[in-house]
Tab-separated table of C-alpha atoms and ligand atoms in Angstrom:
chain	number	residue	atom	x	y	z
A	24	MET	CA	-40.581	3.249	-57.551
A	25	ASP	CA	-40.675	0.070	-55.481
A	26	LYS	CA	-43.826	-1.079	-53.753
A	27	PHE	CA	-44.619	-3.648	-51.099
A	28	VAL	CA	-47.230	-6.291	-51.734
A	29	ILE	CA	-48.521	-7.687	-48.462
A	30	ASN	CA	-50.894	-10.590	-47.954
A	31	GLY	CA	-52.174	-9.816	-44.498
A	32	GLY	CA	-53.196	-11.964	-41.583
A	33	LYS	CA	-50.119	-14.156	-41.199
A	34	PRO	CA	-49.082	-14.956	-37.619
A	35	LEU	CA	-45.814	-13.296	-36.623
A	36	SER	CA	-43.245	-14.680	-34.237
A	37	GLY	CA	-39.497	-14.984	-33.891
A	38	THR	CA	-36.429	-12.837	-33.400
A	39	VAL	CA	-35.439	-9.525	-35.000
A	40	MET	CA	-32.029	-7.863	-34.808
A	41	ILE	CA	-32.389	-4.133	-34.344
A	42	GLY	CA	-30.000	-1.908	-36.272
A	43	GLY	CA	-28.123	1.247	-35.341
A	44	ALA	CA	-30.170	4.386	-34.769
A	45	LYS	CA	-30.617	6.454	-37.916
A	46	ASN	CA	-31.033	9.682	-35.974
A	47	ALA	CA	-27.906	9.038	-33.932
A	48	SER	CA	-25.824	8.303	-37.056
A	49	LEU	CA	-27.132	11.425	-38.761
A	50	ALA	CA	-25.729	13.505	-35.890
A	51	LEU	CA	-22.484	11.545	-35.446
A	52	MET	CA	-21.511	11.746	-39.121
A	53	PRO	CA	-21.375	15.576	-39.366
A	54	ALA	CA	-19.578	15.732	-35.995
A	55	THR	CA	-16.570	14.198	-37.744
A	56	ILE	CA	-16.085	17.503	-39.587
A	57	LEU	CA	-14.872	18.916	-36.267
A	58	ALA	CA	-11.442	17.236	-36.407
A	59	ASN	CA	-8.956	16.138	-39.001
A	60	GLY	CA	-8.440	12.386	-39.377
A	61	ILE	CA	-10.031	8.982	-39.663
A	62	TYR	CA	-13.087	7.794	-37.747
A	63	HIS	CA	-14.858	4.431	-37.443
A	64	LEU	CA	-18.561	4.583	-36.691
A	65	HIS	CA	-19.621	1.021	-35.854
A	66	ASN	CA	-23.199	-0.284	-36.001
A	67	THR	CA	-24.124	2.258	-38.668
A	68	PRO	CA	-27.348	1.232	-40.423
A	69	ASP	CA	-27.339	0.881	-44.212
A	70	LEU	CA	-30.148	3.319	-44.967
A	71	ARG	CA	-30.969	5.818	-47.651
A	72	ASP	CA	-30.591	8.744	-45.224
A	73	ILE	CA	-27.134	7.557	-44.203
A	74	LEU	CA	-26.191	7.335	-47.878
A	75	THR	CA	-27.482	10.886	-48.393
A	76	MET	CA	-25.440	12.238	-45.474
A	77	GLY	CA	-22.428	10.298	-46.774
A	78	ARG	CA	-22.825	11.848	-50.228
A	79	LEU	CA	-23.109	15.297	-48.700
A	80	LEU	CA	-19.840	14.775	-46.807
A	81	GLU	CA	-18.249	13.463	-50.007
A	82	THR	CA	-19.163	16.690	-51.838
A	83	MET	CA	-17.010	18.428	-49.221
A	84	GLY	CA	-14.067	16.179	-50.038
A	85	VAL	CA	-14.554	13.792	-47.101
A	86	GLY	CA	-13.880	10.071	-47.667
A	87	VAL	CA	-16.843	7.890	-46.663
A	88	SER	CA	-17.262	4.116	-46.892
A	89	LEU	CA	-19.710	1.743	-45.220
A	90	VAL	CA	-18.552	-1.867	-44.937
A	91	ASP	CA	-20.245	-4.410	-42.649
A	92	GLN	CA	-21.973	-1.706	-40.601
A	93	THR	CA	-18.728	0.168	-39.992
A	94	LEU	CA	-18.666	3.593	-41.496
A	95	THR	CA	-15.146	4.857	-42.079
A	96	ILE	CA	-14.898	8.616	-42.457
A	97	ASP	CA	-11.710	10.389	-43.479
A	98	THR	CA	-11.861	14.159	-43.093
A	99	LYS	CA	-8.210	14.800	-44.025
A	100	THR	CA	-9.130	15.613	-47.607
A	101	MET	CA	-11.939	18.030	-46.820
A	102	ASN	CA	-11.941	20.952	-49.236
A	103	SER	CA	-15.385	22.563	-49.321
A	104	TYR	CA	-17.719	24.139	-46.776
A	105	GLU	CA	-20.946	24.032	-48.739
A	106	ALA	CA	-24.081	21.882	-48.417
A	107	PRO	CA	-25.857	22.268	-51.757
A	108	TYR	CA	-29.634	22.333	-52.182
A	109	GLU	CA	-29.547	19.054	-54.166
A	110	HIS	CA	-28.557	17.213	-50.980
A	111	VAL	CA	-30.366	19.221	-48.338
A	112	LYS	CA	-33.716	18.954	-50.143
A	113	GLN	CA	-33.443	15.172	-49.892
A	114	MET	CA	-32.861	15.200	-46.173
A	115	ARG	CA	-33.371	17.942	-43.623
A	116	ALA	CA	-30.745	16.515	-41.254
A	117	SER	CA	-28.150	17.863	-43.726
A	118	ILE	CA	-28.411	21.107	-41.761
A	119	TYR	CA	-26.316	19.411	-39.061
A	120	VAL	CA	-23.175	20.364	-41.015
A	121	LEU	CA	-23.771	24.068	-40.281
A	122	GLY	CA	-22.486	24.093	-36.681
A	123	PRO	CA	-19.348	21.997	-37.267
A	124	LEU	CA	-18.394	23.927	-40.436
A	125	VAL	CA	-18.615	27.355	-38.811
A	126	ALA	CA	-16.891	26.160	-35.650
A	127	ARG	CA	-13.913	24.571	-37.399
A	128	PHE	CA	-13.521	26.527	-40.635
A	129	GLY	CA	-15.206	29.824	-39.785
A	130	GLN	CA	-17.441	29.563	-42.811
A	131	ALA	CA	-20.422	27.612	-44.125
A	132	LYS	CA	-22.898	27.820	-46.964
A	133	VAL	CA	-25.813	25.525	-46.255
A	134	SER	CA	-29.050	25.356	-48.188
A	135	LEU	CA	-32.208	26.041	-46.189
A	136	PRO	CA	-34.166	22.777	-45.953
A	137	GLY	CA	-37.569	24.189	-46.961
A	138	GLY	CA	-40.850	22.431	-46.154
A	139	CYS	CA	-41.402	18.787	-45.427
A	140	ALA	CA	-44.111	16.305	-46.413
A	141	TRP	CA	-46.156	17.037	-43.308
A	142	GLY	CA	-45.765	20.802	-43.082
A	143	PRO	CA	-43.284	23.489	-42.108
A	144	ARG	CA	-40.312	22.451	-40.004
A	145	PRO	CA	-38.415	25.597	-39.106
A	146	VAL	CA	-34.676	25.805	-38.422
A	147	ASN	CA	-34.800	29.202	-36.693
A	148	LEU	CA	-33.405	27.789	-33.441
A	149	HIS	CA	-30.342	26.389	-35.245
A	150	ILE	CA	-29.658	29.754	-36.876
A	151	GLU	CA	-30.353	31.880	-33.776
A	152	GLY	CA	-28.180	29.627	-31.602
A	153	ILE	CA	-25.190	29.749	-33.930
A	154	ARG	CA	-25.655	33.480	-34.423
A	155	LYS	CA	-25.640	33.924	-30.649
A	156	LEU	CA	-22.296	32.126	-30.568
A	157	GLY	CA	-20.972	35.017	-32.650
A	158	ALA	CA	-21.379	33.885	-36.251
A	159	GLU	CA	-22.493	36.424	-38.823
A	160	ILE	CA	-25.370	34.803	-40.634
A	161	GLU	CA	-27.290	35.985	-43.646
A	162	LEU	CA	-29.859	34.253	-45.790
A	163	ASP	CA	-29.210	34.589	-49.483
A	164	ALA	CA	-30.906	32.864	-52.424
A	165	GLY	CA	-32.138	29.980	-50.263
A	166	TYR	CA	-28.818	29.524	-48.514
A	167	ILE	CA	-27.613	30.147	-44.964
A	168	ILE	CA	-24.272	31.917	-45.275
A	169	ALA	CA	-22.373	31.878	-42.000
A	170	LYS	CA	-19.005	33.388	-41.120
A	171	ALA	CA	-17.061	33.697	-37.887
A	172	LYS	CA	-13.462	34.326	-36.830
A	173	ARG	CA	-13.878	32.158	-33.757
A	174	LEU	CA	-17.155	31.467	-32.045
A	175	SER	CA	-17.421	32.546	-28.438
A	176	GLY	CA	-19.292	30.974	-25.538
A	177	THR	CA	-22.685	32.370	-24.537
A	178	ARG	CA	-25.977	31.462	-22.873
A	179	ILE	CA	-28.652	29.984	-25.106
A	180	LEU	CA	-32.245	29.156	-24.254
A	181	PHE	CA	-34.266	27.102	-26.704
A	182	ASP	CA	-37.893	28.215	-26.491
A	183	VAL	CA	-38.791	24.774	-27.842
A	184	SER	CA	-36.747	21.681	-27.047
A	185	SER	CA	-35.235	20.731	-30.396
A	186	VAL	CA	-33.108	17.685	-31.168
A	187	GLY	CA	-31.546	19.206	-34.283
A	188	ALA	CA	-30.869	22.648	-32.815
A	189	THR	CA	-29.323	21.108	-29.692
A	190	GLY	CA	-27.021	18.962	-31.833
A	191	ASN	CA	-26.071	21.753	-34.185
A	192	VAL	CA	-25.375	24.348	-31.499
A	193	MET	CA	-23.521	21.822	-29.349
A	194	MET	CA	-21.259	20.935	-32.303
A	195	ALA	CA	-20.577	24.643	-32.789
A	196	ALA	CA	-19.977	25.386	-29.099
A	197	VAL	CA	-17.381	22.654	-28.490
A	198	LEU	CA	-14.757	24.667	-30.405
A	199	ALA	CA	-15.894	28.117	-29.223
A	200	LYS	CA	-13.780	30.294	-26.956
A	201	GLY	CA	-15.189	30.134	-23.442
A	202	THR	CA	-18.218	28.429	-21.941
A	203	THR	CA	-21.639	27.968	-23.518
A	204	LEU	CA	-24.772	27.148	-21.552
A	205	ILE	CA	-27.647	25.558	-23.402
A	206	GLU	CA	-30.897	25.697	-21.464
A	207	ASN	CA	-33.810	23.455	-22.465
A	208	ALA	CA	-31.481	21.197	-24.439
A	209	ALA	CA	-32.951	18.056	-26.011
A	210	GLN	CA	-32.386	14.933	-23.892
A	211	GLU	CA	-33.112	12.327	-26.553
A	212	PRO	CA	-30.754	9.300	-26.442
A	213	GLU	CA	-29.379	10.312	-29.855
A	214	MET	CA	-28.264	13.661	-28.371
A	215	VAL	CA	-26.737	11.897	-25.367
A	216	GLN	CA	-24.735	9.765	-27.770
A	217	LEU	CA	-23.632	12.801	-29.760
A	218	SER	CA	-22.477	14.520	-26.540
A	219	GLU	CA	-20.555	11.435	-25.455
A	220	PHE	CA	-18.937	11.137	-28.882
A	221	LEU	CA	-17.860	14.784	-28.744
A	222	VAL	CA	-16.376	14.182	-25.285
A	223	LYS	CA	-14.472	11.205	-26.719
A	224	MET	CA	-13.145	13.600	-29.363
A	225	GLY	CA	-11.827	15.873	-26.596
A	226	ALA	CA	-14.808	18.182	-25.979
A	227	LYS	CA	-15.752	19.273	-22.463
A	228	ILE	CA	-19.483	18.898	-21.909
A	229	HIS	CA	-21.201	18.767	-18.513
A	230	GLY	CA	-24.818	17.916	-17.803
A	231	ILE	CA	-25.073	15.261	-20.522
A	232	GLY	CA	-28.544	13.730	-20.534
A	233	THR	CA	-30.069	16.741	-18.774
A	234	GLY	CA	-31.825	19.808	-20.158
A	235	ARG	CA	-28.884	22.032	-19.192
A	236	LEU	CA	-25.631	21.542	-21.037
A	237	GLU	CA	-22.486	23.374	-20.070
A	238	ILE	CA	-19.854	23.288	-22.786
A	239	GLU	CA	-16.326	24.536	-22.167
A	240	GLY	CA	-14.877	25.268	-25.585
A	241	VAL	CA	-11.521	23.707	-26.498
A	242	ASP	CA	-8.984	24.721	-29.169
A	243	GLU	CA	-8.883	21.445	-30.996
A	244	LEU	CA	-10.588	18.049	-31.157
A	245	HIS	CA	-9.298	14.698	-32.393
A	246	PRO	CA	-10.984	11.790	-34.215
A	247	ALA	CA	-12.595	8.986	-32.193
A	248	ASP	CA	-14.461	5.757	-32.815
A	249	VAL	CA	-17.991	5.041	-31.661
A	250	THR	CA	-20.624	2.307	-31.692
A	251	THR	CA	-24.012	3.720	-32.648
A	252	ILE	CA	-26.858	3.075	-30.195
A	253	SER	CA	-29.709	0.878	-31.383
A	254	ASP	CA	-32.706	2.346	-33.117
A	255	ARG	CA	-35.537	2.760	-30.607
A	256	ILE	CA	-38.052	3.598	-33.337
A	257	GLU	CA	-37.245	0.551	-35.456
A	258	ALA	CA	-37.505	-1.531	-32.267
A	259	GLY	CA	-40.829	0.056	-31.339
A	260	THR	CA	-42.229	-0.550	-34.808
A	261	PHE	CA	-41.466	-4.288	-34.589
A	262	LEU	CA	-43.029	-4.481	-31.116
A	263	ILE	CA	-46.216	-2.962	-32.527
A	264	ALA	CA	-46.131	-5.420	-35.444
A	265	GLY	CA	-46.068	-8.217	-32.866
A	266	ALA	CA	-48.845	-6.671	-30.811
A	267	MET	CA	-51.054	-6.210	-33.888
A	268	ALA	CA	-50.528	-9.789	-35.086
A	269	GLY	CA	-52.369	-10.665	-31.884
A	270	LYS	CA	-52.924	-14.053	-30.370
A	271	LYS	CA	-52.540	-15.850	-33.715
A	272	GLY	CA	-48.892	-14.910	-33.580
A	273	GLY	CA	-46.433	-15.850	-30.899
A	274	MET	CA	-43.707	-14.052	-29.105
A	275	ILE	CA	-41.584	-11.412	-30.811
A	276	ARG	CA	-38.061	-11.060	-29.497
A	277	LEU	CA	-35.910	-8.045	-30.305
A	278	GLU	CA	-32.175	-8.330	-29.923
A	279	LYS	CA	-29.516	-5.614	-29.864
A	280	CYS	CA	-31.986	-3.070	-28.528
A	281	ASN	CA	-32.078	-0.830	-25.466
A	282	GLN	CA	-35.234	-0.996	-23.362
A	283	HIS	CA	-34.083	2.016	-21.328
A	284	HIS	CA	-34.623	4.232	-24.388
A	285	MET	CA	-38.146	2.883	-24.891
A	286	GLY	CA	-39.796	3.329	-21.514
A	287	ALA	CA	-42.867	5.251	-22.676
A	288	LEU	CA	-43.721	2.796	-25.442
A	289	ILE	CA	-43.201	-0.241	-23.206
A	290	VAL	CA	-45.659	1.155	-20.629
A	291	LYS	CA	-48.231	1.847	-23.357
A	292	LEU	CA	-47.832	-1.649	-24.788
A	293	GLU	CA	-48.424	-3.138	-21.354
A	294	ASP	CA	-51.511	-0.931	-21.036
A	295	ILE	CA	-52.983	-2.409	-24.232
A	296	GLY	CA	-52.557	-5.864	-22.700
A	297	ALA	CA	-49.255	-7.051	-24.181
A	298	LYS	CA	-46.791	-8.841	-21.914
A	299	ILE	CA	-43.255	-7.473	-22.051
A	300	ARG	CA	-40.060	-8.995	-20.702
A	301	THR	CA	-36.763	-7.170	-20.941
A	302	GLY	CA	-33.091	-7.977	-20.538
A	303	ALA	CA	-29.786	-6.200	-20.959
A	304	ASP	CA	-30.101	-5.882	-24.743
A	305	TRP	CA	-33.344	-7.683	-25.579
A	306	ILE	CA	-37.106	-7.228	-25.328
A	307	GLU	CA	-39.782	-9.908	-25.707
A	308	LEU	CA	-43.406	-9.153	-26.433
A	309	THR	CA	-46.270	-11.591	-26.066
A	310	PRO	CA	-49.268	-10.171	-27.890
A	311	PRO	CA	-52.489	-9.437	-26.034
A	312	GLU	CA	-55.670	-11.550	-26.299
A	313	LYS	CA	-57.436	-8.360	-27.255
A	314	ILE	CA	-56.017	-4.892	-27.787
A	315	TYR	CA	-57.288	-2.368	-25.237
A	316	ALA	CA	-57.723	1.187	-26.492
A	317	VAL	CA	-55.025	3.400	-24.954
A	318	ASN	CA	-54.553	7.131	-25.527
A	319	ALA	CA	-51.149	8.535	-26.459
A	320	THR	CA	-49.819	12.098	-26.501
A	321	THR	CA	-46.449	12.659	-28.080
A	322	ALA	CA	-43.857	14.654	-26.200
A	323	ILE	CA	-40.133	15.223	-26.132
A	324	TYR	CA	-38.035	12.435	-24.591
A	325	PRO	CA	-38.751	10.623	-22.301
A	326	GLY	CA	-42.363	11.127	-23.403
A	327	PHE	CA	-44.089	9.101	-26.108
A	328	PRO	CA	-42.100	9.717	-29.339
A	329	THR	CA	-43.685	11.526	-32.257
A	330	ASP	CA	-41.820	9.022	-34.434
A	331	MET	CA	-44.129	6.286	-33.044
A	332	GLN	CA	-47.400	8.217	-33.420
A	333	ALA	CA	-48.306	6.843	-36.865
A	334	GLN	CA	-47.604	3.255	-35.810
A	335	TRP	CA	-49.651	3.743	-32.619
A	336	ILE	CA	-52.647	4.931	-34.656
A	337	ALA	CA	-52.350	1.802	-36.822
A	338	LEU	CA	-52.400	-0.338	-33.659
A	339	MET	CA	-55.300	1.590	-32.139
A	340	SER	CA	-57.360	1.154	-35.286
A	341	LEU	CA	-57.810	-2.503	-34.212
A	342	ALA	CA	-58.321	-1.831	-30.498
A	343	GLN	CA	-61.492	-2.519	-28.538
A	344	GLY	CA	-62.901	0.942	-27.930
A	345	THR	CA	-61.915	4.493	-28.718
A	346	SER	CA	-58.541	6.119	-28.221
A	347	ILE	CA	-57.259	9.646	-28.612
A	348	VAL	CA	-53.833	10.138	-30.168
A	349	LYS	CA	-52.415	13.633	-30.004
A	350	ASP	CA	-49.170	14.900	-31.543
A	351	THR	CA	-47.818	17.905	-29.665
A	352	VAL	CA	-44.406	17.869	-31.396
A	353	TYR	CA	-45.554	18.003	-35.022
A	354	PHE	CA	-49.097	19.248	-35.396
A	355	ASP	CA	-49.532	18.158	-39.034
A	356	ARG	CA	-47.876	14.755	-39.009
A	357	PHE	CA	-50.960	12.735	-39.971
A	358	THR	CA	-50.592	11.890	-43.673
A	359	HIS	CA	-51.086	8.202	-42.794
A	360	VAL	CA	-54.623	8.826	-41.518
A	361	PRO	CA	-56.467	9.077	-44.869
A	362	GLU	CA	-54.549	6.028	-46.098
A	363	LEU	CA	-55.411	3.986	-42.991
A	364	ILE	CA	-59.041	4.982	-43.564
A	365	ARG	CA	-58.751	3.445	-47.060
A	366	LEU	CA	-57.867	0.187	-45.301
A	367	GLY	CA	-61.045	0.406	-43.205
A	368	ALA	CA	-59.838	2.247	-40.107
A	369	ASN	CA	-62.273	4.593	-38.364
A	370	ILE	CA	-60.292	7.734	-37.569
A	371	THR	CA	-61.392	11.329	-37.233
A	372	LEU	CA	-58.760	14.005	-37.344
A	373	LYS	CA	-59.218	17.443	-35.840
A	374	GLU	CA	-56.117	19.594	-35.842
A	375	ASN	CA	-53.431	17.554	-34.073
A	376	VAL	CA	-55.811	15.091	-32.418
A	377	ALA	CA	-56.869	11.776	-33.935
A	378	THR	CA	-59.862	9.958	-32.508
A	379	VAL	CA	-59.539	6.293	-33.357
A	380	ILE	CA	-62.547	4.025	-33.002
A	381	GLY	CA	-61.303	0.462	-33.105
A	382	VAL	CA	-62.704	-1.714	-35.924
A	383	LYS	CA	-62.967	-5.518	-36.066
A	384	LYS	CA	-60.825	-5.815	-39.178
A	385	LEU	CA	-58.934	-3.910	-41.824
A	386	THR	CA	-59.195	-4.816	-45.509
A	387	GLY	CA	-56.371	-4.742	-48.042
A	388	ALA	CA	-56.190	-1.893	-50.572
A	389	LYS	CA	-53.646	0.149	-52.485
A	390	VAL	CA	-52.204	2.864	-50.281
A	391	MET	CA	-49.495	5.415	-50.750
A	392	SER	CA	-46.910	6.446	-48.235
A	393	THR	CA	-45.792	10.032	-47.980
A	394	ASP	CA	-43.163	9.894	-45.291
A	395	LEU	CA	-41.082	7.457	-43.315
A	396	ARG	CA	-43.203	6.777	-40.247
A	397	ALA	CA	-46.430	6.966	-42.264
A	398	SER	CA	-44.999	4.165	-44.435
A	399	ALA	CA	-44.282	2.112	-41.336
A	400	SER	CA	-47.856	2.486	-40.114
A	401	LEU	CA	-49.262	1.438	-43.513
A	402	ILE	CA	-47.077	-1.664	-43.555
A	403	LEU	CA	-48.219	-2.533	-40.026
A	404	ALA	CA	-51.833	-2.158	-41.088
A	405	GLY	CA	-51.236	-4.169	-44.282
A	406	LEU	CA	-49.761	-7.029	-42.239
A	407	VAL	CA	-53.081	-7.559	-40.453
A	408	ALA	CA	-55.518	-6.464	-43.181
A	409	GLU	CA	-57.619	-9.133	-44.860
A	410	GLY	CA	-56.488	-9.709	-48.448
A	411	THR	CA	-53.755	-7.884	-50.323
A	412	THR	CA	-52.375	-4.457	-49.501
A	413	GLU	CA	-50.030	-2.632	-51.824
A	414	VAL	CA	-47.935	0.077	-50.215
A	415	LEU	CA	-46.681	2.378	-52.935
A	416	ARG	CA	-43.639	4.664	-52.803
A	417	VAL	CA	-41.727	2.622	-50.277
A	418	TYR	CA	-38.570	4.614	-50.864
A	419	HIS	CA	-39.675	6.509	-47.775
A	420	ILE	CA	-39.314	3.379	-45.646
A	421	ASP	CA	-35.812	2.773	-47.007
A	422	ARG	CA	-34.783	6.078	-45.447
A	423	GLY	CA	-35.161	4.657	-41.953
A	424	TYR	CA	-35.718	0.883	-41.843
A	425	GLU	CA	-32.993	-1.461	-43.065
A	426	SER	CA	-34.294	-4.512	-44.985
A	427	VAL	CA	-37.691	-4.126	-43.363
A	428	GLU	CA	-39.324	-6.721	-45.623
A	429	LYS	CA	-36.608	-9.307	-44.933
A	430	LYS	CA	-36.913	-8.817	-41.184
A	431	LEU	CA	-40.705	-9.144	-41.431
A	432	GLN	CA	-40.464	-12.221	-43.693
A	433	ALA	CA	-38.263	-13.869	-41.082
A	434	LEU	CA	-41.103	-13.373	-38.573
A	435	GLY	CA	-43.566	-15.081	-40.935
A	436	ALA	CA	-45.035	-12.104	-42.804
A	437	ASP	CA	-46.061	-12.443	-46.426
A	438	ILE	CA	-44.511	-9.253	-47.784
A	439	LEU	CA	-42.688	-8.803	-51.074
A	440	ARG	CA	-40.898	-5.869	-52.612
A	441	GLU	CA	-41.782	-5.337	-56.241
A	442	LYS	CA	-39.098	-3.419	-58.034
A	443	GLY	CA	-40.127	-0.337	-59.890
A	444	GLU	CA	-38.304	2.377	-61.732
A	445	GLU	CA	-36.005	4.641	-59.763
A	446	PHE	CA	-37.477	8.081	-59.350
B	28	LIG	N1	-38.493	23.537	-34.026
B	28	LIG	C1	-38.577	24.905	-34.163
B	28	LIG	N2	-37.476	25.569	-34.631
B	28	LIG	C2	-36.321	24.932	-34.945
B	28	LIG	C3	-36.237	23.535	-34.798
B	28	LIG	C4	-37.348	22.865	-34.332
B	28	LIG	O1	-39.600	25.503	-33.881
B	28	LIG	O2	-35.368	25.589	-35.363
B	28	LIG	C5	-39.656	22.791	-33.528
B	28	LIG	C6	-40.211	21.818	-34.562
B	28	LIG	O3	-41.100	22.446	-35.450
B	28	LIG	C7	-40.883	20.783	-33.684
B	28	LIG	C8	-39.999	20.761	-32.438
B	28	LIG	O4	-39.235	21.951	-32.481
B	28	LIG	O5	-42.168	21.202	-33.326
B	28	LIG	C9	-39.074	19.576	-32.331
B	28	LIG	O6	-38.346	19.422	-33.541
B	28	LIG	P1	-36.839	18.926	-33.528
B	28	LIG	O7	-35.970	20.050	-33.890
B	28	LIG	O8	-36.579	18.232	-32.224
B	28	LIG	O9	-36.849	17.877	-34.702
B	28	LIG	P2	-35.661	17.544	-35.685
B	28	LIG	O10	-34.365	17.686	-34.997
B	28	LIG	O11	-35.873	18.262	-36.968
B	28	LIG	C10	-35.529	15.036	-35.016
B	28	LIG	C11	-35.619	13.724	-35.740
B	28	LIG	C12	-37.051	13.485	-36.179
B	28	LIG	C13	-37.944	13.501	-34.932
B	28	LIG	C14	-37.773	14.802	-34.157
B	28	LIG	C15	-38.531	14.835	-32.858
B	28	LIG	C16	-33.450	13.557	-36.736
B	28	LIG	C17	-32.619	13.549	-37.966
B	28	LIG	N3	-34.750	13.762	-36.907
B	28	LIG	O12	-35.941	16.014	-35.956
B	28	LIG	O13	-37.068	12.192	-36.755
B	28	LIG	O14	-39.291	13.364	-35.316
B	28	LIG	O15	-36.373	15.003	-33.873
B	28	LIG	O16	-38.140	13.809	-32.024
B	28	LIG	O17	-32.931	13.343	-35.649
B	28	LIG	C18	-37.856	10.507	-38.168
B	28	LIG	O18	-36.886	9.815	-37.840
B	28	LIG	O19	-38.840	10.029	-38.803
B	28	LIG	C19	-37.893	11.918	-37.809
B	28	LIG	C20	-38.651	12.794	-38.435
């Protein structure tokens, strides 16, 4: 397994190009199942998760190729309706194929995702939603087996706002007979993009970007092309890298990003003392003289993203004063905390609340990452820690950050990937 070796304390400045949003691509790719033909998904990031979703589609007979950030998908040769455990266990987003398969082919066999590194992540809302659309669903030997003649429109209320369930049920409802109302739908930019893509394919969806989606089912959809939105979490992670590098560094400029998707983080970064300037597709951050301690509570969009919680804790570990960081979306998503403590951070964790007392410095050590955003926070900490930090098991970071070490090197970081054995 590869590891990163980081010699911390180097000033960071310069420009970073932000890639396409992983979580948008992971929803757009399965949507292609809904119609026969060839699609071009531009600005698709070259990430391990995208490869995994591509392989899953290939097992169903779909043609998939990624060249120069354009993903070409050919669904004309599709010949299977099954998502095997081998793929789903690698990536939970594989469950996105459930809705499109049942809607278009009236059948699906999709492995249940099981647990995740930071605790249980249920898919009950996906299953209940698609069942409410009229599918017969049973769970058998770890698989969701779904059947339907044709789905029919209904009213659905999500007790919890869920990105995945919104996407899955929406992809099922677009081909249902009649109108479906989804109340408490997720409003994340990735779901807005999925809705707009479905509309481009011929779907009829009203209320896009709101918590109430009204979907008039159509008989047939057609392929369409799309340019994936930029990754707000990758962008946010680089802004925090700049903020942590502090006054030794200079300005960090992000290009090909969308500030409108990052409102909560931008406000928080200004609160810690960073100066932010924004333009149509760029953001510039001038790091603060000193980092003020600022609390953060994660929430669904447009609140502070859970996918930035680990990076925020890394930043707060060097702040002046004490901050409280609470995750209300995923209560157990704190595997980075014990590792940050190994680097010298002062963090106390009680249930889903981390109390972070800022320290003067972090010190390099060997740390191990256990999930994607935890890896990002350990790299951020390693970049400012005195001495050498080794971040082990970086395959997690490759799931969601394209060429992260190259982008950081270009900003002046001393970070190297040491190749290890494939796992
Ligand atoms: N939930 C349920 N039942 C369900 C589905 C979700 O109770 O059937 C709960 C979850 O336990 C959680 C909340 O609803 O408490 C929100 O989860 P959501 O369904 O929105 O998460 P997701 O769709 O599984 C996506 C992203 C995650 C991101 C979350 C929250 C993708 C592929 N994944 O997951 O991204 O953290 O939304 O914004 O879009 C990441 O990129 O690192 C990542 C984990």
